[in-house]
Amino acid sequence: MGHPPLEFRDCYLDSPNFRERLKCYEQELERTNKFIKDVIKDGNALISAMRNYSSAVQKFSQTLQSFQFDFIGDTLTDDEINIAESFKEFAELLNEVENERMMMVHNASDLLIKPLESFRKEQIGFTKERKKKFEKDGERFYSLLDRHLHLSSKKKESQLQEADLQVDKERHIFFESSLDYVYQIQEVQESKKFNIVEPVLAFLHSLFISNNLTVELTQDFLPYKQKLQLSLQNTRNHFSSTREEMEELKKRMKEAPQTCKLPGQPTIEGYLYTQEKWALGISWVKYYCQYEKETKTLTMTPMEQKPGAKQGPLDLTLKYCVRRKTESIDKRFCFDIETNERPGTITLQALSEANRRLWMEAMDGKEPIYHSPITKQEEMELNEVGFKFVRKCINVIETKGIKTEGLYRTVGSNIQVQKLLNVFFDPKCPGDVDFHNSDWDIKTITSSLKFYLRNLSEPVMTYRLHKELVSAAKSDNLDYRLGAIHSLVYKLPEKNREMLELLIRHLVNVCEHSKENFMTPSNMGVIFGPTLMRAQEDTVAAMMNIKFQNIVVEILIEHFVKIYSGPPEESAAPPVPPPRVTARRHKPITISKRLLRERTLVYNTSSLDESEGDSDSFSKVWPPGEKPTIIRPPVRPPDPFCRAATPQKTKPDIVVGNAGEIPSSVVASRTRFFETASRKIGSSQGRLPGDES
């Protein structure tokens, strides 16, 4: 069973249960660190001890086989299952080739040792530094808190206030350290899936393909490597989208730690200033305000009485509360409210930023919507204008830009997106926009479409069906996945189902041009999973389910014809399958269980220097004691460009493409290099008997 997610709100409470779960993560981190050290040690032994090559491979394979991935959440995706089983597959493969005496490439250290050492020192080491800071800040805070609680109440008020401020400061420092540590340890726990496997995969690939005696073995390994590389890339994409959401959640929690508390007092009172407009200008009037949360009653007592008239308290019923944008007013700490008794908006000014947060928390206040040109509630629904907007976007994209490289992945200008949405959703003339105008490029249109769908008041696939859809995507049984999602699609409201069909049909058309735009169903799932589906709550556990949202969209694309040919035969969703007692219906990719074939060893009878000429190579069984000439592969290729820090990602990740394209990962770069090298080596060795050309 995997570890439960560490919620950021638990950092504020710092409960014993939270500490116990955190300890489990720390033990797993230490186990991973020890495992990496073992891999590095055994890898070095394999490189340096060629005489003991066979025993070193055996030990290395045992080390790989002894490790088992732990994971966050209750279910693994198919790609994560492939990754989790990968070390066992590698170990079986190493045992198979133990007696074939392969030569280790001289740059194996760059492929295996350095990336793992870098991950161990930079990621795990950095996490341990975070742990030290967390423990140090916690010890300092609780020590100060103990001394603070023993202070005598007879001390001066100024001393007590100073002590209170110091405790609040240390509490804030400890809370930030706790947030940073929890975020970092979960990030390492998730990212190790590909950061550990990728170097091993690259090392193994170079090990097999660099020796022409194992050509047949390399041919067997390539399909597995490509499928695993795709699983790694898919997992990386899921991780990237999940990390962005978690960073936003972490940022919100850091800026407003009060939201982590238990529900507070229902009533708040204090001084507020109210903006009042007069014929000669604007004035700010001081009121003493009391707010009752249960009845939403705000009582305002004026503190500055007008001459000749005594004003009594004013009772108002709150409708909504929203923070005032800083740039929209020259006063600080302002927020707006609207009441049933008074028309228009009432602008209030709190005494400080912290005081404003408390008032807004009590009033269930909202943050203002930045960069959103859609402000009216009716424009946030699936109405006729919204359908018209989506159809126009799809029409232009499929007419002008369906072959655009990185379609939907490349982001347009925020200014242009706002401009397009403002013009289209103008209440005076909604929908009156010529999308074929040169002002609107494909990036702007795709970004506007995604923005509109993401900012709907309720996602296209609704909050009500969210848990059922995610649960269906988590099933081991592929038939159940498809059947359950098929059934749930027809439980959507009519407008939602119509919009979903319109979008998925478009995404199918996009994926049919994947050779030109490089957008596969998996890529589109990563982009549109968080767009068409959203959890109603913002928690780490919900963020971890984003990868399953992506799978739902991927299934809708791949099985569009079946799903939208009509509702399932039974109106209800298929029953939940019983606990699995047999093997998975969808088996993980494997190479160790393949059918073995007779090997014909190919070797060169000439020396390395003569191999550059026209010397003949031939195929025969390797006699005992006779060894072929070993041809050393070229040196290590340079790291791919994707490792370098870039300000903005402008091109999609490329898994398969031409030789001139930028690789999507270290594995892709080095794989392409060694495949090219092996072809050059093969061509320099001459021809086999029977070849005419």
Short mmCIF file of N, CA, C and O in Angstrom, two decimals, residues 305-416:
data_model
loop_
_atom_site.label_atom_id
_atom_site.label_comp_id
_atom_site.label_asym_id
_atom_site.label_seq_id
_atom_site.Cartn_x
_atom_site.Cartn_y
_atom_site.Cartn_z
N GLN A 305 -20.86 61.49 14.15
CA GLN A 305 -22.25 61.92 14.05
C GLN A 305 -22.34 63.27 13.34
O GLN A 305 -21.54 64.18 13.58
N LYS A 306 -23.32 63.38 12.44
CA LYS A 306 -23.55 64.65 11.75
C LYS A 306 -24.24 65.64 12.70
O LYS A 306 -25.05 65.26 13.53
N PRO A 307 -23.92 66.91 12.57
CA PRO A 307 -24.54 67.92 13.45
C PRO A 307 -26.05 67.95 13.27
O PRO A 307 -26.57 67.96 12.17
N GLY A 308 -26.77 67.96 14.38
CA GLY A 308 -28.22 68.09 14.35
C GLY A 308 -28.95 66.80 14.07
O GLY A 308 -30.18 66.82 13.99
N ALA A 309 -28.27 65.70 13.88
CA ALA A 309 -28.95 64.43 13.59
C ALA A 309 -28.18 63.29 14.23
O ALA A 309 -26.96 63.21 14.08
N LYS A 310 -28.90 62.48 14.96
CA LYS A 310 -28.27 61.32 15.60
C LYS A 310 -28.56 60.08 14.77
O LYS A 310 -29.71 59.73 14.53
N GLN A 311 -27.50 59.44 14.30
CA GLN A 311 -27.63 58.25 13.46
C GLN A 311 -27.48 56.99 14.30
O GLN A 311 -26.55 56.87 15.11
N GLY A 312 -28.41 56.07 14.11
CA GLY A 312 -28.33 54.81 14.83
C GLY A 312 -27.65 53.73 14.01
O GLY A 312 -27.24 53.95 12.86
N PRO A 313 -27.50 52.56 14.58
CA PRO A 313 -26.87 51.45 13.85
C PRO A 313 -27.67 51.08 12.60
O PRO A 313 -28.89 51.17 12.58
N LEU A 314 -26.95 50.65 11.58
CA LEU A 314 -27.55 50.25 10.31
C LEU A 314 -27.33 48.75 10.12
O LEU A 314 -26.19 48.28 10.10
N ASP A 315 -28.42 47.98 9.99
CA ASP A 315 -28.33 46.53 9.79
C ASP A 315 -28.46 46.20 8.30
O ASP A 315 -29.44 46.59 7.65
N LEU A 316 -27.47 45.49 7.77
CA LEU A 316 -27.45 45.11 6.36
C LEU A 316 -27.30 43.60 6.24
O LEU A 316 -26.63 42.96 7.07
N THR A 317 -27.91 43.03 5.20
CA THR A 317 -27.77 41.59 4.93
C THR A 317 -26.80 41.40 3.77
O THR A 317 -27.03 41.88 2.66
N LEU A 318 -25.72 40.68 4.03
CA LEU A 318 -24.63 40.53 3.05
C LEU A 318 -25.04 39.59 1.91
O LEU A 318 -25.61 38.53 2.14
N LYS A 319 -24.70 40.00 0.67
CA LYS A 319 -24.90 39.14 -0.50
C LYS A 319 -23.59 38.49 -0.92
O LYS A 319 -23.51 37.30 -1.13
N TYR A 320 -22.54 39.30 -1.05
CA TYR A 320 -21.23 38.74 -1.37
C TYR A 320 -20.15 39.73 -0.98
O TYR A 320 -20.42 40.91 -0.71
N CYS A 321 -18.93 39.21 -0.93
CA CYS A 321 -17.77 40.03 -0.55
C CYS A 321 -16.61 39.65 -1.47
O CYS A 321 -16.37 38.47 -1.73
N VAL A 322 -15.88 40.65 -1.95
CA VAL A 322 -14.75 40.39 -2.83
C VAL A 322 -13.65 41.41 -2.54
O VAL A 322 -13.93 42.57 -2.23
N ARG A 323 -12.40 40.96 -2.58
CA ARG A 323 -11.28 41.87 -2.32
C ARG A 323 -11.15 42.88 -3.45
O ARG A 323 -11.29 42.55 -4.62
N ARG A 324 -10.84 44.10 -3.10
CA ARG A 324 -10.69 45.16 -4.10
C ARG A 324 -9.29 45.09 -4.71
O ARG A 324 -8.29 44.95 -4.01
N LYS A 325 -9.23 45.14 -6.03
CA LYS A 325 -7.94 45.14 -6.71
C LYS A 325 -7.12 46.36 -6.29
O LYS A 325 -7.64 47.47 -6.19
N THR A 326 -5.82 46.15 -6.07
CA THR A 326 -4.96 47.22 -5.58
C THR A 326 -4.90 48.38 -6.56
O THR A 326 -4.95 49.55 -6.17
N GLU A 327 -4.81 48.05 -7.86
CA GLU A 327 -4.65 49.10 -8.85
C GLU A 327 -5.94 49.87 -9.13
O GLU A 327 -5.92 50.87 -9.84
N SER A 328 -7.06 49.42 -8.58
CA SER A 328 -8.34 50.06 -8.89
C SER A 328 -8.71 51.17 -7.91
O SER A 328 -9.73 51.83 -8.08
N ILE A 329 -7.91 51.38 -6.85
CA ILE A 329 -8.23 52.39 -5.84
C ILE A 329 -6.94 52.85 -5.19
O ILE A 329 -5.97 52.09 -5.10
N ASP A 330 -6.94 54.11 -4.73
CA ASP A 330 -5.70 54.65 -4.16
C ASP A 330 -5.58 54.39 -2.67
O ASP A 330 -4.66 54.88 -2.03
N LYS A 331 -6.51 53.66 -2.08
CA LYS A 331 -6.44 53.30 -0.67
C LYS A 331 -6.00 51.84 -0.53
O LYS A 331 -6.26 51.01 -1.40
N ARG A 332 -5.37 51.56 0.60
CA ARG A 332 -4.94 50.19 0.87
C ARG A 332 -5.99 49.44 1.69
O ARG A 332 -6.87 50.05 2.29
N PHE A 333 -5.89 48.11 1.69
CA PHE A 333 -6.68 47.22 2.56
C PHE A 333 -8.18 47.31 2.29
O PHE A 333 -8.99 47.23 3.21
N CYS A 334 -8.57 47.50 1.04
CA CYS A 334 -9.99 47.69 0.72
C CYS A 334 -10.63 46.39 0.22
O CYS A 334 -9.97 45.54 -0.36
N PHE A 335 -11.94 46.28 0.48
CA PHE A 335 -12.73 45.19 -0.10
C PHE A 335 -14.15 45.69 -0.31
O PHE A 335 -14.61 46.65 0.33
N ASP A 336 -14.83 45.05 -1.25
CA ASP A 336 -16.18 45.46 -1.64
C ASP A 336 -17.20 44.46 -1.13
O ASP A 336 -16.96 43.24 -1.12
N ILE A 337 -18.37 44.98 -0.73
CA ILE A 337 -19.49 44.11 -0.36
C ILE A 337 -20.74 44.61 -1.08
O ILE A 337 -20.81 45.76 -1.53
N GLU A 338 -21.71 43.72 -1.21
CA GLU A 338 -23.01 44.08 -1.76
C GLU A 338 -24.08 43.52 -0.83
O GLU A 338 -23.98 42.38 -0.37
N THR A 339 -25.10 44.35 -0.54
CA THR A 339 -26.13 43.97 0.43
C THR A 339 -27.51 44.04 -0.23
O THR A 339 -27.68 44.63 -1.29
N ASN A 340 -28.48 43.43 0.47
CA ASN A 340 -29.85 43.45 -0.04
C ASN A 340 -30.51 44.81 0.16
O ASN A 340 -31.38 45.21 -0.62
N GLU A 341 -30.10 45.53 1.21
CA GLU A 341 -30.80 46.77 1.56
C GLU A 341 -30.31 47.98 0.77
O GLU A 341 -31.08 48.93 0.56
N ARG A 342 -29.06 48.01 0.38
CA ARG A 342 -28.52 49.19 -0.30
C ARG A 342 -28.11 48.82 -1.72
O ARG A 342 -27.43 47.81 -1.94
N PRO A 343 -28.50 49.61 -2.72
CA PRO A 343 -28.11 49.31 -4.10
C PRO A 343 -26.64 49.61 -4.33
O PRO A 343 -26.05 50.46 -3.66
N GLY A 344 -26.06 48.93 -5.29
CA GLY A 344 -24.67 49.18 -5.64
C GLY A 344 -23.70 48.52 -4.68
O GLY A 344 -24.05 47.76 -3.78
N THR A 345 -22.43 48.83 -4.90
CA THR A 345 -21.34 48.23 -4.13
C THR A 345 -20.89 49.16 -3.02
O THR A 345 -20.77 50.37 -3.21
N ILE A 346 -20.62 48.59 -1.86
CA ILE A 346 -20.09 49.35 -0.72
C ILE A 346 -18.62 49.00 -0.58
O ILE A 346 -18.26 47.83 -0.46
N THR A 347 -17.77 50.02 -0.60
CA THR A 347 -16.32 49.81 -0.46
C THR A 347 -15.92 50.07 0.98
O THR A 347 -16.19 51.14 1.53
N LEU A 348 -15.28 49.08 1.61
CA LEU A 348 -14.83 49.18 3.00
C LEU A 348 -13.31 49.12 3.05
O LEU A 348 -12.67 48.47 2.22
N GLN A 349 -12.74 49.81 4.05
CA GLN A 349 -11.30 49.79 4.26
C GLN A 349 -11.00 49.24 5.64
O GLN A 349 -11.49 49.75 6.65
N ALA A 350 -10.19 48.18 5.69
CA ALA A 350 -9.78 47.58 6.96
C ALA A 350 -8.58 48.34 7.52
O ALA A 350 -8.02 49.24 6.89
N LEU A 351 -8.15 47.94 8.72
CA LEU A 351 -7.06 48.65 9.39
C LEU A 351 -5.69 48.14 8.96
O LEU A 351 -4.68 48.83 9.15
N SER A 352 -5.62 46.93 8.39
CA SER A 352 -4.34 46.35 7.95
C SER A 352 -4.66 45.21 7.00
O SER A 352 -5.82 44.81 6.84
N GLU A 353 -3.60 44.68 6.37
CA GLU A 353 -3.79 43.56 5.46
C GLU A 353 -4.28 42.32 6.21
O GLU A 353 -5.18 41.62 5.76
N ALA A 354 -3.72 42.09 7.40
CA ALA A 354 -4.16 40.94 8.19
C ALA A 354 -5.61 41.11 8.63
O ALA A 354 -6.40 40.16 8.63
N ASN A 355 -5.98 42.35 9.00
CA ASN A 355 -7.34 42.62 9.41
C ASN A 355 -8.32 42.41 8.26
O ASN A 355 -9.42 41.88 8.44
N ARG A 356 -7.90 42.80 7.04
CA ARG A 356 -8.77 42.58 5.88
C ARG A 356 -8.97 41.09 5.62
O ARG A 356 -10.07 40.64 5.29
N ARG A 357 -7.91 40.31 5.76
CA ARG A 357 -8.04 38.87 5.55
C ARG A 357 -9.04 38.25 6.53
O ARG A 357 -9.82 37.37 6.16
N LEU A 358 -9.01 38.73 7.79
CA LEU A 358 -9.94 38.19 8.78
C LEU A 358 -11.39 38.53 8.43
O LEU A 358 -12.28 37.69 8.56
N TRP A 359 -11.62 39.77 8.01
CA TRP A 359 -12.97 40.16 7.62
C TRP A 359 -13.45 39.34 6.42
O TRP A 359 -14.59 38.87 6.38
N MET A 360 -12.57 39.19 5.43
CA MET A 360 -12.97 38.45 4.23
C MET A 360 -13.20 36.97 4.53
O MET A 360 -14.08 36.33 3.96
N GLU A 361 -12.39 36.44 5.45
CA GLU A 361 -12.59 35.03 5.83
C GLU A 361 -13.94 34.84 6.50
O GLU A 361 -14.67 33.89 6.22
N ALA A 362 -14.30 35.78 7.40
CA ALA A 362 -15.58 35.68 8.09
C ALA A 362 -16.75 35.84 7.13
O ALA A 362 -17.80 35.21 7.28
N MET A 363 -16.56 36.70 6.09
CA MET A 363 -17.63 36.97 5.14
C MET A 363 -17.60 36.05 3.93
O MET A 363 -18.32 36.27 2.95
N ASP A 364 -16.72 35.03 3.96
CA ASP A 364 -16.55 34.13 2.81
C ASP A 364 -16.21 34.92 1.56
O ASP A 364 -16.76 34.72 0.47
N GLY A 365 -15.29 35.86 1.71
CA GLY A 365 -14.91 36.73 0.60
C GLY A 365 -14.15 36.00 -0.48
O GLY A 365 -13.53 34.96 -0.24
N LYS A 366 -14.19 36.55 -1.66
CA LYS A 366 -13.52 35.96 -2.82
C LYS A 366 -12.40 36.88 -3.28
O LYS A 366 -12.41 38.08 -3.04
N GLU A 367 -11.43 36.24 -3.97
CA GLU A 367 -10.38 37.01 -4.61
C GLU A 367 -10.88 37.56 -5.94
O GLU A 367 -11.69 36.91 -6.61
N PRO A 368 -10.42 38.72 -6.36
CA PRO A 368 -10.82 39.24 -7.68
C PRO A 368 -10.25 38.37 -8.78
O PRO A 368 -9.19 37.76 -8.62
N ILE A 369 -10.92 38.28 -9.91
CA ILE A 369 -10.47 37.47 -11.05
C ILE A 369 -9.54 38.31 -11.90
O ILE A 369 -9.95 39.30 -12.49
N TYR A 370 -8.26 37.95 -11.94
CA TYR A 370 -7.29 38.66 -12.75
C TYR A 370 -7.25 38.08 -14.15
O TYR A 370 -7.41 36.88 -14.34
N HIS A 371 -6.97 38.89 -15.11
CA HIS A 371 -6.78 38.50 -16.52
C HIS A 371 -8.02 37.82 -17.08
O HIS A 371 -7.93 37.14 -18.08
N SER A 372 -9.15 37.93 -16.43
CA SER A 372 -10.34 37.26 -16.95
C SER A 372 -11.30 38.27 -17.51
O SER A 372 -11.88 39.05 -16.77
N PRO A 373 -11.46 38.30 -18.83
CA PRO A 373 -12.39 39.25 -19.41
C PRO A 373 -13.84 38.82 -19.24
O PRO A 373 -14.74 39.59 -19.48
N ILE A 374 -14.07 37.56 -18.86
CA ILE A 374 -15.43 37.07 -18.69
C ILE A 374 -15.83 37.32 -17.25
O ILE A 374 -15.33 36.68 -16.34
N THR A 375 -16.71 38.25 -16.98
CA THR A 375 -17.03 38.61 -15.61
C THR A 375 -18.46 38.31 -15.24
O THR A 375 -18.79 38.22 -14.08
N LYS A 376 -19.34 38.16 -16.20
CA LYS A 376 -20.74 37.94 -15.88
C LYS A 376 -21.03 36.44 -15.74
O LYS A 376 -20.51 35.63 -16.48
N GLN A 377 -21.91 36.13 -14.81
CA GLN A 377 -22.18 34.73 -14.50
C GLN A 377 -22.71 33.99 -15.71
O GLN A 377 -22.34 32.85 -15.96
N GLU A 378 -23.61 34.64 -16.50
CA GLU A 378 -24.18 33.93 -17.62
C GLU A 378 -23.13 33.58 -18.67
O GLU A 378 -23.29 32.63 -19.43
N GLU A 379 -22.03 34.34 -18.72
CA GLU A 379 -20.99 34.05 -19.70
C GLU A 379 -20.07 32.93 -19.23
O GLU A 379 -19.23 32.47 -19.98
N MET A 380 -20.20 32.50 -17.97
CA MET A 380 -19.39 31.42 -17.46
C MET A 380 -20.10 30.07 -17.58
O MET A 380 -19.62 29.07 -17.09
N GLU A 381 -21.26 30.09 -18.19
CA GLU A 381 -22.02 28.85 -18.36
C GLU A 381 -21.95 28.38 -19.81
O GLU A 381 -21.48 29.09 -20.70
N LEU A 382 -22.42 27.15 -20.02
CA LEU A 382 -22.46 26.60 -21.38
C LEU A 382 -23.71 27.12 -22.09
O LEU A 382 -24.71 26.42 -22.22
N ASN A 383 -23.66 28.39 -22.54
CA ASN A 383 -24.81 28.98 -23.22
C ASN A 383 -24.56 29.02 -24.72
O ASN A 383 -23.55 28.51 -25.22
N GLU A 384 -25.47 29.63 -25.44
CA GLU A 384 -25.36 29.67 -26.90
C GLU A 384 -24.12 30.42 -27.35
O GLU A 384 -23.47 30.04 -28.33
N VAL A 385 -23.79 31.50 -26.64
CA VAL A 385 -22.59 32.27 -27.01
C VAL A 385 -21.34 31.42 -26.83
O VAL A 385 -20.43 31.44 -27.66
N GLY A 386 -21.30 30.65 -25.72
CA GLY A 386 -20.16 29.77 -25.49
C GLY A 386 -20.01 28.72 -26.56
O GLY A 386 -18.92 28.44 -27.06
N PHE A 387 -21.13 28.09 -26.96
CA PHE A 387 -21.09 27.09 -28.04
C PHE A 387 -20.62 27.73 -29.35
O PHE A 387 -19.83 27.13 -30.10
N LYS A 388 -21.11 28.93 -29.62
CA LYS A 388 -20.70 29.62 -30.85
C LYS A 388 -19.21 29.90 -30.84
O LYS A 388 -18.51 29.73 -31.85
N PHE A 389 -18.70 30.30 -29.67
CA PHE A 389 -17.27 30.57 -29.54
C PHE A 389 -16.44 29.31 -29.79
O PHE A 389 -15.45 29.33 -30.54
N VAL A 390 -16.83 28.20 -29.18
CA VAL A 390 -16.08 26.95 -29.32
C VAL A 390 -16.11 26.48 -30.78
O VAL A 390 -15.09 26.05 -31.34
N ARG A 391 -17.28 26.54 -31.43
CA ARG A 391 -17.38 26.09 -32.82
C ARG A 391 -16.51 26.95 -33.74
O ARG A 391 -15.86 26.43 -34.66
N LYS A 392 -16.50 28.26 -33.50
CA LYS A 392 -15.67 29.13 -34.35
C LYS A 392 -14.19 28.82 -34.15
O LYS A 392 -13.42 28.79 -35.12
N CYS A 393 -13.78 28.61 -32.90
CA CYS A 393 -12.37 28.27 -32.64
C CYS A 393 -11.99 26.98 -33.35
O CYS A 393 -10.94 26.90 -34.02
N ILE A 394 -12.82 25.95 -33.22
CA ILE A 394 -12.52 24.65 -33.84
C ILE A 394 -12.46 24.78 -35.35
O ILE A 394 -11.57 24.22 -36.01
N ASN A 395 -13.38 25.53 -35.93
CA ASN A 395 -13.41 25.71 -37.38
C ASN A 395 -12.12 26.34 -37.90
O ASN A 395 -11.53 25.88 -38.88
N VAL A 396 -11.67 27.39 -37.22
CA VAL A 396 -10.44 28.07 -37.65
C VAL A 396 -9.22 27.16 -37.46
O VAL A 396 -8.35 27.07 -38.33
N ILE A 397 -9.17 26.47 -36.33
CA ILE A 397 -8.02 25.60 -36.05
C ILE A 397 -7.93 24.48 -37.08
O ILE A 397 -6.84 24.20 -37.61
N GLU A 398 -9.05 23.84 -37.38
CA GLU A 398 -9.02 22.72 -38.33
C GLU A 398 -8.83 23.19 -39.76
O GLU A 398 -8.39 22.43 -40.61
N THR A 399 -9.16 24.45 -40.04
CA THR A 399 -8.99 24.98 -41.40
C THR A 399 -7.57 25.49 -41.63
O THR A 399 -6.97 25.21 -42.67
N LYS A 400 -7.01 26.20 -40.65
CA LYS A 400 -5.74 26.89 -40.86
C LYS A 400 -4.56 26.28 -40.12
O LYS A 400 -3.42 26.41 -40.57
N GLY A 401 -4.80 25.64 -38.98
CA GLY A 401 -3.64 25.30 -38.14
C GLY A 401 -3.60 23.92 -37.57
O GLY A 401 -2.91 23.69 -36.57
N ILE A 402 -4.32 22.96 -38.14
CA ILE A 402 -4.36 21.64 -37.53
C ILE A 402 -3.02 20.91 -37.63
O ILE A 402 -2.74 19.99 -36.87
N LYS A 403 -2.17 21.33 -38.56
CA LYS A 403 -0.85 20.71 -38.71
C LYS A 403 0.24 21.51 -38.00
O LYS A 403 1.42 21.20 -38.13
N THR A 404 -0.15 22.53 -37.23
CA THR A 404 0.83 23.36 -36.52
C THR A 404 1.56 22.54 -35.46
O THR A 404 0.94 21.86 -34.64
N GLU A 405 2.86 22.61 -35.47
CA GLU A 405 3.66 21.85 -34.50
C GLU A 405 3.38 22.34 -33.08
O GLU A 405 3.42 23.53 -32.80
N GLY A 406 3.11 21.40 -32.17
CA GLY A 406 2.84 21.76 -30.78
C GLY A 406 1.49 22.41 -30.58
O GLY A 406 1.32 23.20 -29.65
N LEU A 407 0.51 22.08 -31.42
CA LEU A 407 -0.82 22.66 -31.33
C LEU A 407 -1.40 22.43 -29.93
O LEU A 407 -1.36 21.33 -29.41
N TYR A 408 -1.93 23.47 -29.31
CA TYR A 408 -2.49 23.51 -27.97
C TYR A 408 -1.42 23.48 -26.88
O TYR A 408 -1.70 23.88 -25.75
N ARG A 409 -0.22 23.01 -27.19
CA ARG A 409 0.82 23.02 -26.16
C ARG A 409 1.53 24.37 -26.11
O ARG A 409 1.94 24.83 -25.05
N THR A 410 1.67 25.01 -27.27
CA THR A 410 2.31 26.31 -27.32
C THR A 410 1.31 27.38 -26.91
O THR A 410 0.19 27.44 -27.43
N VAL A 411 1.71 28.24 -25.96
CA VAL A 411 0.80 29.21 -25.36
C VAL A 411 0.86 30.53 -26.12
O VAL A 411 1.93 30.98 -26.54
N GLY A 412 -0.32 31.16 -26.31
CA GLY A 412 -0.39 32.45 -26.97
C GLY A 412 -0.18 33.60 -26.00
O GLY A 412 -0.06 33.43 -24.79
N SER A 413 -0.17 34.83 -26.54
CA SER A 413 0.02 36.03 -25.73
C SER A 413 -1.20 36.27 -24.85
O SER A 413 -2.34 36.24 -25.31
N ASN A 414 -0.95 36.56 -23.56
CA ASN A 414 -2.06 36.84 -22.64
C ASN A 414 -2.85 38.07 -23.07
O ASN A 414 -4.08 38.11 -22.94
N ILE A 415 -2.15 39.06 -23.58
CA ILE A 415 -2.82 40.29 -24.00
C ILE A 415 -3.77 40.00 -25.15
O ILE A 415 -4.92 40.46 -25.18
N GLN A 416 -3.29 39.23 -26.14
CA GLN A 416 -4.14 38.91 -27.28
C GLN A 416 -5.32 38.02 -26.88
O GLN A 416 -6.42 38.17 -27.40
#
